[in-house]
Every structure is written in C-alpha cells, then in structure tokens.
PDB file of C-alpha atoms in Angstrom:
ATOM      1  CA  MET A 273      11.389 -40.455  42.672  1.00 43.00           C
ATOM      2  CA  ASN A 274      14.863 -40.201  44.172  1.00 40.00           C
ATOM      3  CA  LEU A 275      15.904 -36.509  44.552  1.00 39.00           C
ATOM      4  CA  SER A 276      19.335 -37.038  42.970  1.00 41.00           C
ATOM      5  CA  ILE A 277      17.754 -38.764  39.937  1.00 33.00           C
ATOM      6  CA  SER A 278      15.258 -35.925  39.562  1.00 41.00           C
ATOM      7  CA  LYS A 279      18.095 -33.366  39.524  1.00 41.00           C
ATOM      8  CA  GLU A 280      19.977 -35.389  36.913  1.00 40.00           C
ATOM      9  CA  ILE A 281      16.920 -35.528  34.643  1.00 34.00           C
ATOM     10  CA  LYS A 282      16.435 -31.758  34.892  1.00 41.00           C
ATOM     11  CA  GLN A 283      20.107 -31.165  34.124  1.00 46.00           C
ATOM     12  CA  ASN A 284      19.931 -33.418  31.056  1.00 42.00           C
ATOM     13  CA  GLN A 285      16.813 -31.599  29.834  1.00 42.00           C
ATOM     14  CA  LYS A 286      18.572 -28.244  30.208  1.00 41.00           C
ATOM     15  CA  THR A 287      21.657 -29.530  28.362  1.00 37.00           C
ATOM     16  CA  ALA A 288      19.534 -30.879  25.497  1.00 38.00           C
ATOM     17  CA  PHE A 289      17.658 -27.580  25.271  1.00 38.00           C
ATOM     18  CA  LEU A 290      20.874 -25.567  25.048  1.00 38.00           C
ATOM     19  CA  LEU A 291      22.381 -27.882  22.433  1.00 35.00           C
ATOM     20  CA  CYS A 292      19.342 -27.286  20.230  1.00 41.00           C
ATOM     21  CA  LEU A 293      19.924 -23.540  20.432  1.00 41.00           C
ATOM     22  CA  LYS A 294      23.580 -23.481  19.377  1.00 42.00           C
ATOM     23  CA  PRO A 295      22.688 -22.709  15.724  1.00 42.00           C
ATOM     24  CA  ALA A 296      20.933 -19.536  16.887  1.00 42.00           C
ATOM     25  CA  ARG A 297      24.181 -18.246  18.402  1.00 41.00           C
ATOM     26  CA  PHE A 298      26.066 -18.898  15.199  1.00 38.00           C
ATOM     27  CA  LEU A 299      23.433 -17.110  13.153  1.00 46.00           C
ATOM     28  CA  CYS A 300      23.728 -13.914  15.227  1.00 45.00           C
ATOM     29  CA  GLY A 301      27.097 -13.356  13.536  1.00 42.00           C
ATOM     30  CA  PHE A 302      25.905 -14.992  10.336  1.00 41.00           C
ATOM     31  CA  TRP A 303      23.270 -12.339   9.755  1.00 47.00           C
ATOM     32  CA  ARG A 304      25.706  -9.474  10.266  1.00 46.00           C
ATOM     33  CA  PHE A 305      28.174 -11.031   7.849  1.00 38.00           C
ATOM     34  CA  CYS A 306      25.967 -12.039   4.962  1.00 46.00           C
ATOM     35  CA  SER A 307      22.552 -10.401   5.219  1.00 45.00           C
ATOM     36  CA  LEU A 308      23.241  -7.326   3.101  1.00 50.00           C
ATOM     37  CA  SER A 309      25.897  -8.933   0.874  1.00 50.00           C
ATOM     38  CA  SER A 310      23.455 -11.762   0.054  1.00 66.00           C
ATOM     39  CA  LEU A 311      20.631  -9.496  -1.125  1.00 76.00           C
ATOM     40  CA  ASP A 312      20.598  -8.926  -4.884  1.00 87.00           C
ATOM     41  CA  ILE A 313      17.948  -6.551  -6.218  1.00 91.00           C
ATOM     42  CA  ILE A 314      15.907  -8.089  -9.042  1.00 94.00           C
ATOM     43  CA  SER A 315      13.487  -5.209  -9.570  1.00 95.00           C
ATOM     44  CA  LYS A 316      12.543  -2.018  -7.759  1.00 95.00           C
ATOM     45  CA  ASP A 317      10.181   0.925  -8.107  1.00 95.00           C
ATOM     46  CA  ASP A 318       8.623   3.455  -5.751  1.00 93.00           C
ATOM     47  CA  GLN A 319       6.179   0.924  -4.287  1.00 96.00           C
ATOM     48  CA  LYS A 320       7.625  -2.573  -4.694  1.00 97.00           C
ATOM     49  CA  ILE A 321      10.978  -4.310  -4.503  1.00 96.00           C
ATOM     50  CA  SER A 322      12.059  -7.886  -5.243  1.00 97.00           C
ATOM     51  CA  VAL A 323      15.365  -9.175  -3.915  1.00 94.00           C
ATOM     52  CA  LYS A 324      17.185 -12.473  -4.284  1.00 93.00           C
ATOM     53  CA  LEU A 325      18.251 -14.158  -1.032  1.00 91.00           C
ATOM     54  CA  LYS A 326      21.283 -16.429  -1.403  1.00 89.00           C
ATOM     55  CA  GLY A 327      22.391 -19.032   1.096  1.00 85.00           C
ATOM     56  CA  ILE A 328      20.071 -17.873   3.873  1.00 86.00           C
ATOM     57  CA  PRO A 329      18.250 -20.671   5.772  1.00 86.00           C
ATOM     58  CA  LEU A 330      14.511 -20.837   5.120  1.00 89.00           C
ATOM     59  CA  GLN A 331      13.518 -20.071   8.707  1.00 89.00           C
ATOM     60  CA  TYR A 332      15.533 -16.846   8.721  1.00 87.00           C
ATOM     61  CA  ALA A 333      14.383 -15.803   5.262  1.00 91.00           C
ATOM     62  CA  ASN A 334      10.797 -16.311   6.412  1.00 94.00           C
ATOM     63  CA  ALA A 335      11.503 -14.340   9.589  1.00 93.00           C
ATOM     64  CA  LEU A 336      12.685 -11.447   7.402  1.00 93.00           C
ATOM     65  CA  ARG A 337       9.520 -11.740   5.301  1.00 96.00           C
ATOM     66  CA  ARG A 338       7.288 -11.502   8.362  1.00 96.00           C
ATOM     67  CA  VAL A 339       9.235  -8.607   9.884  1.00 96.00           C
ATOM     68  CA  CYS A 340       9.032  -6.677   6.601  1.00 97.00           C
ATOM     69  CA  LEU A 341       5.262  -7.076   6.721  1.00 97.00           C
ATOM     70  CA  ASN A 342       4.515  -6.008  10.283  1.00 96.00           C
ATOM     71  CA  GLY A 343       7.726  -5.685  12.298  1.00 96.00           C
ATOM     72  CA  VAL A 344       9.172  -2.422  10.978  1.00 97.00           C
ATOM     73  CA  PRO A 345       7.790   0.647  12.814  1.00 97.00           C
ATOM     74  CA  VAL A 346       5.836   3.247  10.827  1.00 98.00           C
ATOM     75  CA  PHE A 347       3.643   6.204  11.697  1.00 98.00           C
ATOM     76  CA  ALA A 348      -0.145   5.960  11.996  1.00 98.00           C
ATOM     77  CA  ILE A 349      -2.789   8.138  13.627  1.00 97.00           C
ATOM     78  CA  ASP A 350      -3.454   6.677  17.057  1.00 96.00           C
ATOM     79  CA  THR A 351      -5.376   9.349  18.962  1.00 95.00           C
ATOM     80  CA  VAL A 352      -8.171  11.548  17.575  1.00 97.00           C
ATOM     81  CA  ASP A 353      -9.746  14.471  19.446  1.00 97.00           C
ATOM     82  CA  ILE A 354     -13.031  15.292  17.735  1.00 97.00           C
ATOM     83  CA  ILE A 355     -13.940  18.914  18.355  1.00 97.00           C
ATOM     84  CA  GLU A 356     -16.903  18.937  15.995  1.00 97.00           C
ATOM     85  CA  ASN A 357     -18.515  16.283  13.823  1.00 97.00           C
ATOM     86  CA  SER A 358     -21.906  16.919  12.271  1.00 96.00           C
ATOM     87  CA  SER A 359     -21.362  14.445   9.418  1.00 96.00           C
ATOM     88  CA  VAL A 360     -23.332  11.205   9.084  1.00 95.00           C
ATOM     89  CA  LEU A 361     -20.224   9.241  10.067  1.00 96.00           C
ATOM     90  CA  PRO A 362     -20.129   8.590  13.840  1.00 97.00           C
ATOM     91  CA  ASP A 363     -17.097   9.672  15.855  1.00 97.00           C
ATOM     92  CA  GLU A 364     -15.816   6.077  16.157  1.00 96.00           C
ATOM     93  CA  GLY A 365     -16.069   5.537  12.398  1.00 97.00           C
ATOM     94  CA  LEU A 366     -14.283   8.797  11.665  1.00 97.00           C
ATOM     95  CA  ALA A 367     -11.455   7.953  14.078  1.00 97.00           C
ATOM     96  CA  HIS A 368     -11.123   4.459  12.602  1.00 96.00           C
ATOM     97  CA  ARG A 369     -10.931   5.808   9.058  1.00 96.00           C
ATOM     98  CA  LEU A 370      -8.257   8.329  10.031  1.00 97.00           C
ATOM     99  CA  GLY A 371      -6.222   5.600  11.715  1.00 97.00           C
ATOM    100  CA  LEU A 372      -6.047   3.580   8.503  1.00 96.00           C
ATOM    101  CA  ILE A 373      -4.567   6.412   6.411  1.00 97.00           C
ATOM    102  CA  PRO A 374      -0.919   5.534   5.554  1.00 97.00           C
ATOM    103  CA  ILE A 375       1.473   8.164   6.921  1.00 98.00           C
ATOM    104  CA  THR A 376       4.957   8.906   5.578  1.00 97.00           C
ATOM    105  CA  THR A 377       7.610   7.964   8.115  1.00 97.00           C
ATOM    106  CA  ASP A 378      11.056   9.209   9.110  1.00 95.00           C
ATOM    107  CA  LEU A 379      12.766   6.649  11.343  1.00 94.00           C
ATOM    108  CA  THR A 380      15.887   8.781  11.788  1.00 93.00           C
ATOM    109  CA  ARG A 381      14.173  11.637  13.636  1.00 93.00           C
ATOM    110  CA  PHE A 382      11.487   9.981  15.737  1.00 95.00           C
ATOM    111  CA  ASN A 383      11.398   7.302  18.432  1.00 94.00           C
ATOM    112  CA  GLU A 384       8.905   4.618  19.261  1.00 94.00           C
ATOM    113  CA  PRO A 385       6.969   5.712  22.380  1.00 93.00           C
ATOM    114  CA  SER A 386       8.323   2.787  24.415  1.00 91.00           C
ATOM    115  CA  LYS A 387      11.906   3.811  23.545  1.00 91.00           C
ATOM    116  CA  CYS A 388      11.516   7.579  23.858  1.00 93.00           C
ATOM    117  CA  GLU A 389      13.319   9.370  26.661  1.00 91.00           C
ATOM    118  CA  CYS A 390      10.139  11.191  27.694  1.00 92.00           C
ATOM    119  CA  GLN A 391       8.505   7.914  28.859  1.00 90.00           C
ATOM    120  CA  SER A 392       5.215   9.802  28.902  1.00 87.00           C
ATOM    121  CA  GLU A 393       1.752   8.507  28.010  1.00 84.00           C
ATOM    122  CA  THR A 394       1.013  11.789  26.245  1.00 85.00           C
ATOM    123  CA  GLY A 395       4.306  11.675  24.317  1.00 90.00           C
ATOM    124  CA  CYS A 396       6.585  14.476  23.173  1.00 92.00           C
ATOM    125  CA  SER A 397       7.844  16.067  19.952  1.00 91.00           C
ATOM    126  CA  ASN A 398      10.305  13.186  19.516  1.00 92.00           C
ATOM    127  CA  CYS A 399       7.660  10.450  19.468  1.00 94.00           C
ATOM    128  CA  LYS A 400       4.404  11.977  18.233  1.00 95.00           C
ATOM    129  CA  VAL A 401       3.174  14.398  15.576  1.00 97.00           C
ATOM    130  CA  MET A 402      -0.056  16.396  15.539  1.00 97.00           C
ATOM    131  CA  LEU A 403      -2.258  16.711  12.466  1.00 98.00           C
ATOM    132  CA  VAL A 404      -5.336  18.937  12.304  1.00 98.00           C
ATOM    133  CA  LEU A 405      -8.333  19.154   9.994  1.00 97.00           C
ATOM    134  CA  ASP A 406     -11.056  21.798   9.834  1.00 97.00           C
ATOM    135  CA  SER A 407     -13.384  21.347   6.906  1.00 96.00           C
ATOM    136  CA  GLY A 408     -15.200  24.644   7.510  1.00 93.00           C
ATOM    137  CA  ASP A 409     -18.804  25.198   6.461  1.00 89.00           C
ATOM    138  CA  SER A 410     -19.933  24.316   2.962  1.00 85.00           C
ATOM    139  CA  ASP A 411     -23.030  25.094   0.901  1.00 91.00           C
ATOM    140  CA  VAL A 412     -22.601  22.013  -1.326  1.00 94.00           C
ATOM    141  CA  THR A 413     -22.126  18.297  -0.876  1.00 96.00           C
ATOM    142  CA  ARG A 414     -18.427  17.493  -1.024  1.00 95.00           C
ATOM    143  CA  SER A 415     -15.799  14.936  -0.044  1.00 96.00           C
ATOM    144  CA  VAL A 416     -13.169  15.726   2.541  1.00 97.00           C
ATOM    145  CA  LEU A 417      -9.807  14.376   1.362  1.00 97.00           C
ATOM    146  CA  THR A 418      -6.464  13.891   3.051  1.00 97.00           C
ATOM    147  CA  ASN A 419      -5.101  17.049   1.446  1.00 97.00           C
ATOM    148  CA  GLU A 420      -7.027  18.923   4.159  1.00 97.00           C
ATOM    149  CA  LEU A 421      -5.035  17.226   6.931  1.00 97.00           C
ATOM    150  CA  SER A 422      -2.363  19.673   8.040  1.00 97.00           C
ATOM    151  CA  SER A 423       0.688  18.267   9.840  1.00 97.00           C
ATOM    152  CA  GLU A 424       3.015  20.114  12.202  1.00 96.00           C
ATOM    153  CA  ASP A 425       5.911  18.246  10.532  1.00 95.00           C
ATOM    154  CA  ASP A 426       6.182  18.239   6.739  1.00 94.00           C
ATOM    155  CA  SER A 427       7.847  14.809   6.688  1.00 94.00           C
ATOM    156  CA  ILE A 428       4.959  13.153   8.564  1.00 97.00           C
ATOM    157  CA  LYS A 429       1.818  13.394   6.454  1.00 97.00           C
ATOM    158  CA  PRO A 430      -0.607  11.207   4.450  1.00 98.00           C
ATOM    159  CA  VAL A 431       1.084   9.360   1.588  1.00 97.00           C
ATOM    160  CA  SER A 432      -1.540  10.738  -0.808  1.00 97.00           C
ATOM    161  CA  ASP A 433      -3.641  13.903  -0.949  1.00 96.00           C
ATOM    162  CA  LYS A 434      -6.547  12.093  -2.591  1.00 97.00           C
ATOM    163  CA  ILE A 435      -7.673   9.574   0.077  1.00 97.00           C
ATOM    164  CA  PRO A 436     -11.371  10.170   0.952  1.00 97.00           C
ATOM    165  CA  ILE A 437     -12.129  10.662   4.650  1.00 97.00           C
ATOM    166  CA  VAL A 438     -15.818  11.587   4.791  1.00 97.00           C
ATOM    167  CA  GLN A 439     -18.539  13.117   2.649  1.00 96.00           C
ATOM    168  CA  LEU A 440     -20.246  16.238   3.948  1.00 96.00           C
ATOM    169  CA  ALA A 441     -23.705  17.543   3.066  1.00 96.00           C
ATOM    170  CA  PRO A 442     -24.472  21.275   3.041  1.00 96.00           C
ATOM    171  CA  GLY A 443     -24.175  22.694   6.548  1.00 94.00           C
ATOM    172  CA  GLN A 444     -22.121  19.765   7.901  1.00 96.00           C
ATOM    173  CA  ARG A 445     -18.607  20.165   9.291  1.00 96.00           C
ATOM    174  CA  ILE A 446     -15.764  18.240  10.933  1.00 97.00           C
ATOM    175  CA  LYS A 447     -13.011  19.701  13.080  1.00 97.00           C
ATOM    176  CA  ILE A 448     -10.425  17.353  14.578  1.00 97.00           C
ATOM    177  CA  GLU A 449      -6.967  17.082  16.080  1.00 97.00           C
ATOM    178  CA  CYS A 450      -5.027  13.848  15.459  1.00 96.00           C
ATOM    179  CA  TYR A 451      -1.842  12.502  16.972  1.00 97.00           C
ATOM    180  CA  ALA A 452       0.327  10.064  15.011  1.00 97.00           C
ATOM    181  CA  LYS A 453       2.980   7.853  16.573  1.00 97.00           C
ATOM    182  CA  LEU A 454       5.280   5.013  15.564  1.00 97.00           C
ATOM    183  CA  GLY A 455       4.002   1.483  16.003  1.00 96.00           C
ATOM    184  CA  ARG A 456       4.250  -2.025  14.570  1.00 97.00           C
ATOM    185  CA  GLY A 457       1.757  -4.115  12.672  1.00 96.00           C
ATOM    186  CA  THR A 458       1.969  -6.832  15.298  1.00 95.00           C
ATOM    187  CA  GLU A 459      -0.035  -4.467  17.528  1.00 95.00           C
ATOM    188  CA  HIS A 460      -2.500  -3.240  14.871  1.00 96.00           C
ATOM    189  CA  ALA A 461      -2.712  -3.568  11.092  1.00 96.00           C
ATOM    190  CA  LYS A 462      -2.684   0.221  10.651  1.00 97.00           C
ATOM    191  CA  TRP A 463       1.039   0.051  11.509  1.00 97.00           C
ATOM    192  CA  ASN A 464       1.856  -2.513   8.809  1.00 97.00           C
ATOM    193  CA  SER A 465       4.852  -1.262   6.843  1.00 97.00           C
ATOM    194  CA  ALA A 466       3.952  -3.374   3.776  1.00 97.00           C
ATOM    195  CA  ASN A 467       0.808  -4.358   1.886  1.00 97.00           C
ATOM    196  CA  ILE A 468       2.348  -7.680   0.896  1.00 96.00           C
ATOM    197  CA  SER A 469       5.536  -9.535   1.763  1.00 97.00           C
ATOM    198  CA  THR A 470       6.070 -12.839  -0.007  1.00 97.00           C
ATOM    199  CA  LEU A 471       8.837 -15.419  -0.226  1.00 96.00           C
ATOM    200  CA  THR A 472       9.009 -17.609  -3.325  1.00 96.00           C
ATOM    201  CA  ASP A 473      11.261 -20.452  -4.406  1.00 94.00           C
ATOM    202  CA  THR A 474      13.515 -20.452  -7.459  1.00 93.00           C
ATOM    203  CA  ASP A 475      15.055 -23.257  -9.496  1.00 92.00           C
ATOM    204  CA  LYS A 476      18.028 -23.184  -7.086  1.00 90.00           C
ATOM    205  CA  GLU A 477      17.623 -24.762  -3.672  1.00 86.00           C
ATOM    206  CA  ASP A 478      19.507 -22.091  -1.693  1.00 87.00           C
ATOM    207  CA  VAL A 479      18.028 -19.095  -3.554  1.00 92.00           C
ATOM    208  CA  LYS A 480      14.682 -17.477  -2.759  1.00 94.00           C
ATOM    209  CA  VAL A 481      12.981 -14.270  -3.849  1.00 96.00           C
ATOM    210  CA  LEU A 482      11.557 -11.825  -1.323  1.00 96.00           C
ATOM    211  CA  THR A 483       8.985  -9.365  -2.670  1.00 98.00           C
ATOM    212  CA  VAL A 484       7.807  -6.436  -0.550  1.00 98.00           C
ATOM    213  CA  GLU A 485       5.168  -3.879  -1.529  1.00 98.00           C
ATOM    214  CA  SER A 486       5.185  -0.766   0.646  1.00 98.00           C
ATOM    215  CA  THR A 487       2.104   1.035   1.964  1.00 97.00           C
ATOM    216  CA  GLY A 488       3.933   4.238   1.077  1.00 97.00           C
ATOM    217  CA  ALA A 489       5.001   4.993   4.651  1.00 97.00           C
ATOM    218  CA  LEU A 490       8.568   3.916   3.827  1.00 97.00           C
ATOM    219  CA  LYS A 491      10.434   3.247   0.623  1.00 96.00           C
ATOM    220  CA  PRO A 492      10.507  -0.502  -0.127  1.00 96.00           C
ATOM    221  CA  GLU A 493      14.299  -0.660   0.173  1.00 95.00           C
ATOM    222  CA  GLN A 494      14.053   1.000   3.601  1.00 96.00           C
ATOM    223  CA  ILE A 495      11.705  -1.762   4.726  1.00 97.00           C
ATOM    224  CA  ILE A 496      14.189  -4.449   3.653  1.00 94.00           C
ATOM    225  CA  VAL A 497      17.172  -2.805   5.374  1.00 92.00           C
ATOM    226  CA  SER A 498      15.184  -2.077   8.547  1.00 94.00           C
ATOM    227  CA  GLY A 499      13.846  -5.632   8.449  1.00 93.00           C
ATOM    228  CA  VAL A 500      17.354  -7.096   8.361  1.00 90.00           C
ATOM    229  CA  ASP A 501      18.352  -4.942  11.346  1.00 90.00           C
ATOM    230  CA  GLU A 502      15.223  -5.958  13.242  1.00 92.00           C
ATOM    231  CA  VAL A 503      15.762  -9.693  12.692  1.00 89.00           C
ATOM    232  CA  SER A 504      19.395  -9.355  13.787  1.00 87.00           C
ATOM    233  CA  ASN A 505      18.350  -7.463  16.930  1.00 88.00           C
ATOM    234  CA  ARG A 506      15.746 -10.082  17.801  1.00 87.00           C
ATOM    235  CA  ILE A 507      18.285 -12.878  17.427  1.00 84.00           C
ATOM    236  CA  ASP A 508      20.673 -10.955  19.686  1.00 84.00           C
ATOM    237  CA  GLN A 509      17.942 -10.611  22.300  1.00 85.00           C
ATOM    238  CA  PHE A 510      17.227 -14.324  22.047  1.00 83.00           C
ATOM    239  CA  LYS A 511      20.924 -15.086  22.483  1.00 84.00           C
ATOM    240  CA  GLU A 512      20.994 -12.983  25.656  1.00 85.00           C
ATOM    241  CA  MET A 513      18.036 -14.969  27.000  1.00 87.00           C
ATOM    242  CA  ILE A 514      19.887 -18.232  26.334  1.00 84.00           C
ATOM    243  CA  ASP A 515      23.009 -16.931  28.041  1.00 83.00           C
ATOM    244  CA  GLN A 516      20.909 -16.175  31.099  1.00 82.00           C
ATOM    245  CA  VAL A 517      19.484 -19.712  31.044  1.00 80.00           C
ATOM    246  CA  GLU A 518      22.997 -21.130  30.868  1.00 71.00           C
ATOM    247  CA  ALA A 519      24.040 -19.025  33.822  1.00 64.00           C
TER     248      ALA A 519
END
C-alpha cells in the first residue's frame, strides 16, 4: 500500500473515532448541571432509597446504577493477624468470615490507600483502622458475635452487634487483630456499597427509577450522591484521555 494512502486512512479513522466521542464531552458538563437537580426521591428509609431520574440518557443512568453497587468506596476488613485460634474454623475461614462483615464508613475522614499521602503498603491512621477481638476462655459452648470486635475508631465498626463470627466449644478461644481499609466492589465483593442497585422503567420514556439498598456501610442517600460524583469524575478522566488522543 502507498505510504501516503496509509497515513490518510489512519487519519480518517482517528477523526471518525473522535467524532463518536463528542457526546461524552458534552455530558461532562451535563452531569454537573442536571445530576442532582434531576433526582427526585420517591421513598427512603435507613436501608433503601428509590429516586426518579429525569432526562438522563440510559447509558449514564445505568453507569450510575453500577457505580452505586460496587464503585463507591467503603470499609472492609482486609488483613487479619490471628494470634490464637483453637476453634474448629480454620484460620482462612475465620479471616474470610471477618472480611465479609459490613463496616460503617466515614468517607470524609479517611482516604483510599492508593490516594493516601503515606503511600505505604502497611498504611497509616488516615487509610486504615485496627479492630481487635479476644474471646477469652469459656466453660460453655457459645457464639462469638461482632459486638466483641473492638475498633480503635468509634465511627468504623460492624454495622450490627449481632453478626455471628464463630462458635466456640468449652476451652476454645480466638484472639485476632484486624485491619480495615477503604476499597471498591470492583476489586472484591466485600467492598460492595450496596446489596442491590436496580434501574426500572416507568410509563414515561425519559423517566427511570433507581433503587439502591445499602449494606449498612453508608446511608443510601450517601451512596447516590457519591455515585453521581464518581460517574462525573470518570467521565472527566475519559475526556482527558480523548484530549490526549487529539493532541
């Protein structure tokens, strides 16, 4: 193939690619303008919220749905140091069970490890929280519940005191140190911010209903607001990538 023709074909392909992406640039501003003003709350309680989305394109409404499910950072136990475990549950099973306990989250005071100034694998007080559990010795068979997990920060703790961790027979004991950090459900399901996140149609073509049920780590309205911010940030990042391609 002639070299000049080959260059022309590549240039045409690049132009066509960029023309397809023009709507994304428009929607960067679109989201900032209408995202919050176009959300009408239908119903809300401590665990679930339903909001009406007006005039938002399907692909962006669905992006918000997916981000609300697994794109908003929440706390979860990620590292477990087992000092003693004489229960019937192996160390791996105990660590896995602890990791799946929903943890209350404060996004205003803590950073994701990748965004923390410490940039340390071990983390710091701004990106991790320690929780400890010492069941002590017992003369009876009993269940160890999450109310025995003690956190160094009162705002970062299990969402419920009644979640079973392990059952101990007389003479058995567990003693552990856990470290919780912020993460996203795209990395592991234990960091999912919501149990469910659904998008349903209504009798109006440009109106859809987004329903989000929280795991308890965040309030449902916090998930929606953080989800809108996250989608907007991702679109901005995509726009920057396109600008670099154009350059």
